[in-house]
Amino acid sequence: MNPKIDLKLIFALCGVALIWGTTYLGIRVAVDSIPAWYVTAIRQTIASLIILILLIKQKELKWIGWSSFKRKILLSILMVVIANGMTTVAEKTIPSGLTSLINATSPLLVFLGCVFLGIQKPSLKGFIGVFLGFLGIVFIFRNGINDLLEPGYRNGILSLVIAVSGWTIGTIYSKKHSGKPQYIFLNLFYQFVFSAIIQFGLAFVFSGKADVSSWKTESIFATTYLAVFGSVLGYFCYHYALKKVTASEVSILTYFNTIIAIFLGWLILNEHVDTDLIVATVLIIAGVFITNYKKKAQVV
């Protein structure tokens, strides 16, 4: 008898690849007329309200305790305020495809960090993957190092470095201190609410009072899309998939995020894609795959 096909799992996996692959395009369109910190603050606010409604409807809204709350605050700062926020800031001056490609190196840094802290054992294939990934970075900048002299581009790259660092540290912290979450949406609710408050504060500091009249309709729609699909539906698909298959199997599909982001940037935003970028993409994705690939144990 053939095993029954799990259509919900297939939709969830496709959702992870497609939705998170389109968020880079969404961010680029959103920051075209809306200040970056307002984009990410509004995004998390809308996401928080949607999750709040779901929690109330399912009667799952409750206090998680101070100990858990402190951990969620730290993860919120690292992975939402810093990682998501600084990625949004970067896309004001950096192409969406390049942003997704540099962000794709995060698993390589997570591997190095886990090895350094003793969370994960070092492996030859892991270091080969890291070598390939950083060789990809060399291809990105080998002919464009002079571009770093341009303030906007330089600030964008610096923002991405901070964003990747925040995501990397947050991921390592999760691996070391956090078990498998029981209440996914409840935890996300606390993280999104806290990050929205912080990001609105940053928006007032760096952009001043919001001039809503200057915001383009497509930027507003893009911000809403990021909230509904990127933050809520994307996370739902991701965590649903994790219930059915292993994290490494899900992560393999997320490698398509970079390819989708680069393709959409080229197709819709006319972003330049040259041979070096294609080679860099292949090297980085191959490096991340080799580093994270795990053979399934054979059942005897």
Coordinates of C-alpha atoms in Angstrom, one line a residue:
M1 CA 0.0 0.0 0.0
N2 CA 1.4 3.4 -1.0
P3 CA 1.8 5.8 1.9
K4 CA -0.8 8.6 2.1
I5 CA 0.4 11.9 0.7
D6 CA 0.3 14.7 3.4
L7 CA -1.0 17.6 1.4
K8 CA -0.9 19.9 4.4
L9 CA 2.8 19.2 4.9
I10 CA 3.5 19.8 1.2
F11 CA 1.6 23.2 1.3
A12 CA 3.5 24.1 4.5
L13 CA 6.9 23.3 3.0
C14 CA 6.0 25.2 -0.2
G15 CA 4.9 28.1 2.0
V16 CA 8.2 28.3 3.8
A17 CA 10.1 28.5 0.5
L18 CA 7.8 30.8 -1.4
I19 CA 6.6 33.2 1.4
W20 CA 10.0 33.8 3.0
G21 CA 11.5 34.0 -0.5
T22 CA 9.2 36.9 -1.4
T23 CA 9.7 38.9 1.8
Y24 CA 12.9 40.4 0.5
L25 CA 11.0 41.8 -2.4
G26 CA 8.3 43.0 0.0
I27 CA 10.8 44.8 2.2
R28 CA 12.4 46.5 -0.8
V29 CA 9.0 47.8 -2.1
A30 CA 8.0 48.8 1.4
V31 CA 11.1 50.9 2.2
D32 CA 10.8 52.7 -1.1
S33 CA 8.6 55.3 0.5
I34 CA 8.2 54.3 4.2
P35 CA 11.2 54.7 6.6
A36 CA 12.7 51.3 7.4
W37 CA 12.0 51.3 11.2
Y38 CA 8.4 52.3 10.6
V39 CA 8.0 49.4 8.1
T40 CA 9.3 46.8 10.6
A41 CA 7.4 48.3 13.6
I42 CA 4.1 48.4 11.6
R43 CA 4.8 44.8 10.4
Q44 CA 5.2 43.4 13.9
T45 CA 2.2 45.4 15.2
I46 CA -0.1 44.0 12.6
A47 CA 1.3 40.5 13.2
S48 CA 0.8 40.9 17.0
L49 CA -2.8 41.9 16.5
I50 CA -3.5 38.9 14.2
I51 CA -1.9 36.5 16.7
L52 CA -3.7 38.1 19.6
I53 CA -7.1 37.5 17.9
L54 CA -6.1 33.8 17.2
L55 CA -4.9 33.3 20.8
I56 CA -8.2 34.8 22.3
K57 CA -10.3 32.7 19.9
Q58 CA -8.5 29.5 20.9
K59 CA -8.4 30.6 24.5
E60 CA -4.6 30.2 24.7
L61 CA -3.7 33.8 25.7
K62 CA -1.9 33.6 29.1
W63 CA 1.1 34.8 31.0
I64 CA 4.2 32.7 30.3
G65 CA 6.1 33.6 33.6
W66 CA 9.0 35.9 34.2
S67 CA 11.7 33.4 33.4
S68 CA 10.3 32.5 30.0
F69 CA 9.4 36.2 29.4
K70 CA 13.0 37.3 29.8
R71 CA 14.2 34.7 27.3
K72 CA 11.5 35.8 24.8
I73 CA 12.6 39.4 25.3
L74 CA 16.3 38.5 24.5
L75 CA 15.3 36.5 21.5
S76 CA 13.0 39.4 20.4
I77 CA 15.9 41.9 20.6
L78 CA 18.3 39.6 18.7
M79 CA 16.1 38.0 16.0
V80 CA 13.3 40.5 15.4
V81 CA 14.6 44.0 16.5
I82 CA 18.2 43.5 15.3
A83 CA 18.0 40.8 12.6
N84 CA 14.7 41.7 11.0
G85 CA 15.0 45.4 11.7
M86 CA 18.6 45.9 10.4
T87 CA 17.8 43.7 7.3
T88 CA 14.9 46.2 6.6
V89 CA 17.3 49.1 7.1
A90 CA 19.8 47.5 4.7
E91 CA 17.4 47.1 1.9
K92 CA 17.0 50.9 1.6
T93 CA 20.4 50.9 -0.1
I94 CA 21.1 47.3 -1.0
P95 CA 19.4 45.1 -3.6
S96 CA 17.0 42.6 -2.3
G97 CA 18.7 39.6 -3.9
L98 CA 22.1 40.6 -2.5
T99 CA 20.5 41.0 1.0
S100 CA 19.0 37.5 0.9
L101 CA 22.3 36.0 -0.3
I102 CA 24.3 37.6 2.6
N103 CA 21.6 36.6 5.1
A104 CA 21.9 33.0 3.8
T105 CA 25.4 32.8 5.4
S106 CA 23.9 32.8 8.9
P107 CA 23.8 29.0 9.2
L108 CA 27.6 28.9 8.5
L109 CA 28.2 31.3 11.4
V110 CA 25.8 29.3 13.6
F111 CA 27.9 26.2 13.0
L112 CA 31.2 28.0 13.8
G113 CA 29.6 29.6 17.0
C114 CA 28.2 26.2 18.2
V115 CA 31.6 24.5 17.6
F116 CA 33.4 27.3 19.5
L117 CA 31.0 27.0 22.4
G118 CA 31.1 23.2 22.5
I119 CA 27.4 22.9 21.6
Q120 CA 28.2 21.0 18.4
K121 CA 31.0 18.7 17.5
P122 CA 33.4 20.0 14.7
S123 CA 33.3 18.1 11.5
L124 CA 35.2 18.1 8.2
K125 CA 32.1 18.5 6.1
G126 CA 31.1 21.5 8.3
F127 CA 34.4 23.3 7.7
I128 CA 34.2 22.5 4.0
G129 CA 30.8 24.0 3.9
V130 CA 32.0 27.1 5.7
F131 CA 34.9 27.4 3.3
L132 CA 32.6 27.2 0.3
G133 CA 30.2 29.8 1.8
F134 CA 32.9 32.3 2.5
L135 CA 34.4 31.7 -0.9
G136 CA 31.0 32.8 -2.2
I137 CA 31.3 36.0 -0.2
V138 CA 34.6 36.6 -1.9
F139 CA 32.9 36.4 -5.3
I140 CA 30.3 39.0 -4.2
F141 CA 32.9 41.6 -3.4
R142 CA 35.9 40.7 -5.5
N143 CA 35.1 43.3 -8.2
G144 CA 33.0 45.6 -6.1
I145 CA 35.2 46.4 -3.1
N146 CA 35.3 50.1 -4.3
D147 CA 31.5 50.2 -3.9
L148 CA 32.1 50.2 -0.1
L149 CA 33.4 53.7 -0.5
E150 CA 29.9 54.8 -1.3
P151 CA 28.2 55.7 2.0
G152 CA 24.8 54.3 1.3
Y153 CA 26.1 50.9 0.1
R154 CA 28.7 50.7 2.9
N155 CA 26.0 51.5 5.5
G156 CA 23.7 48.8 4.0
I157 CA 26.4 46.2 4.2
L158 CA 27.2 47.2 7.8
S159 CA 23.5 46.9 8.6
L160 CA 23.5 43.4 7.1
V161 CA 26.5 42.3 9.1
I162 CA 24.7 43.5 12.3
A163 CA 21.5 41.7 11.2
V164 CA 23.3 38.4 10.4
S165 CA 25.1 38.6 13.8
G166 CA 21.8 39.2 15.6
W167 CA 20.2 36.2 14.0
T168 CA 23.3 34.0 14.5
I169 CA 23.6 34.8 18.2
G170 CA 19.8 34.4 18.7
T171 CA 19.9 31.0 17.0
I172 CA 22.8 29.8 19.1
Y173 CA 21.1 31.0 22.2
S174 CA 18.0 29.1 21.3
K175 CA 20.0 25.9 20.7
K176 CA 21.8 26.2 24.1
H177 CA 19.0 27.5 26.4
S178 CA 15.6 26.9 24.8
G179 CA 13.8 23.6 24.5
K180 CA 11.2 22.8 21.9
P181 CA 8.4 25.5 22.3
Q182 CA 5.0 24.2 23.3
Y183 CA 3.1 27.4 22.5
I184 CA 4.5 28.8 19.3
F185 CA 2.1 31.6 18.7
L186 CA 2.0 32.6 22.3
N187 CA 5.8 33.0 22.3
L188 CA 5.7 34.8 19.0
F189 CA 3.1 37.2 20.4
Y190 CA 5.3 38.3 23.3
Q191 CA 8.3 38.7 20.9
F192 CA 6.4 40.6 18.3
V193 CA 4.7 43.0 20.8
F194 CA 8.0 43.8 22.5
S195 CA 9.8 44.3 19.2
A196 CA 7.0 46.6 17.8
I197 CA 7.4 48.9 20.9
I198 CA 11.2 49.1 20.5
Q199 CA 11.0 49.6 16.8
F200 CA 8.5 52.4 17.0
G201 CA 10.9 54.1 19.4
L202 CA 13.7 53.6 16.9
A203 CA 11.5 55.0 14.1
F204 CA 10.8 58.2 16.1
V205 CA 14.5 58.6 16.9
F206 CA 15.9 58.0 13.3
S207 CA 12.9 59.2 11.2
G208 CA 10.9 61.5 13.4
K209 CA 7.2 61.9 13.1
A210 CA 5.7 59.7 10.4
D211 CA 4.6 61.6 7.3
V212 CA 1.9 59.1 6.2
S213 CA 0.8 61.3 3.3
S214 CA 4.1 60.6 1.5
W215 CA 3.8 56.8 1.8
K216 CA 3.0 55.1 -1.5
T217 CA 0.1 52.7 -1.8
E218 CA 2.3 49.8 -2.9
S219 CA 4.6 50.4 0.1
I220 CA 1.6 50.2 2.5
F221 CA 0.4 47.0 0.8
A222 CA 3.9 45.5 0.9
T223 CA 4.2 46.2 4.7
T224 CA 0.8 44.5 5.2
Y225 CA 1.9 41.6 3.2
L226 CA 5.1 41.3 5.3
A227 CA 3.0 41.2 8.4
V228 CA 0.3 38.7 7.3
F229 CA 2.3 36.4 5.2
G230 CA 6.0 37.0 6.2
S231 CA 5.4 37.1 10.0
V232 CA 2.2 35.1 10.7
L233 CA 1.6 32.6 7.9
G234 CA 5.3 32.0 7.2
Y235 CA 6.0 31.1 10.8
F236 CA 2.9 29.0 11.0
C237 CA 4.0 27.0 7.9
Y238 CA 7.5 26.6 9.3
H239 CA 6.4 25.3 12.7
Y240 CA 3.7 23.1 11.2
A241 CA 6.4 21.5 9.0
L242 CA 8.7 21.0 12.0
K243 CA 6.0 18.9 13.6
K244 CA 6.1 16.5 10.6
V245 CA 9.7 16.4 9.5
T246 CA 13.1 17.2 11.0
A247 CA 14.5 20.7 11.2
S248 CA 17.3 19.8 8.7
E249 CA 14.8 18.6 6.2
V250 CA 12.8 21.9 6.5
S251 CA 16.0 24.0 6.3
I252 CA 16.9 22.4 2.9
L253 CA 13.7 23.8 1.4
T254 CA 14.5 27.3 2.8
Y255 CA 17.6 27.4 0.6
F256 CA 15.1 28.2 -2.2
N257 CA 14.4 31.5 -0.4
T258 CA 17.6 33.0 -1.8
I259 CA 17.0 31.8 -5.3
I260 CA 13.4 33.1 -5.3
A261 CA 14.6 36.5 -3.8
I262 CA 17.3 36.9 -6.4
F263 CA 14.9 35.9 -9.3
L264 CA 12.1 38.3 -8.1
G265 CA 14.6 41.1 -7.6
W266 CA 15.8 40.6 -11.2
L267 CA 12.3 40.1 -12.7
I268 CA 10.4 42.9 -10.9
L269 CA 12.9 45.4 -9.6
N270 CA 15.4 45.1 -12.5
E271 CA 18.2 44.3 -10.1
H272 CA 21.5 43.4 -11.7
V273 CA 22.4 39.7 -11.7
D274 CA 25.9 38.9 -13.1
T275 CA 28.1 35.8 -13.2
D276 CA 29.8 36.5 -9.9
L277 CA 26.5 36.7 -8.1
I278 CA 25.3 33.4 -9.6
V279 CA 28.6 31.7 -8.7
A280 CA 28.3 33.2 -5.2
T281 CA 24.8 31.9 -4.8
V282 CA 25.8 28.4 -5.8
L283 CA 28.8 28.4 -3.5
I284 CA 26.9 29.8 -0.5
I285 CA 23.9 27.5 -0.9
A286 CA 26.2 24.5 -1.4
G287 CA 28.2 25.5 1.7
V288 CA 25.1 25.8 3.9
F289 CA 23.7 22.5 2.5
I290 CA 26.9 20.6 3.2
T291 CA 27.3 22.1 6.7
N292 CA 23.7 21.1 7.7
Y293 CA 23.2 17.9 5.8
K294 CA 22.7 14.9 8.0
K295 CA 22.4 11.3 6.8
K296 CA 19.3 9.5 8.0
A297 CA 20.2 6.6 10.3
Q298 CA 19.4 3.2 8.7
V299 CA 16.9 1.1 10.5
V300 CA 18.2 -2.5 10.9

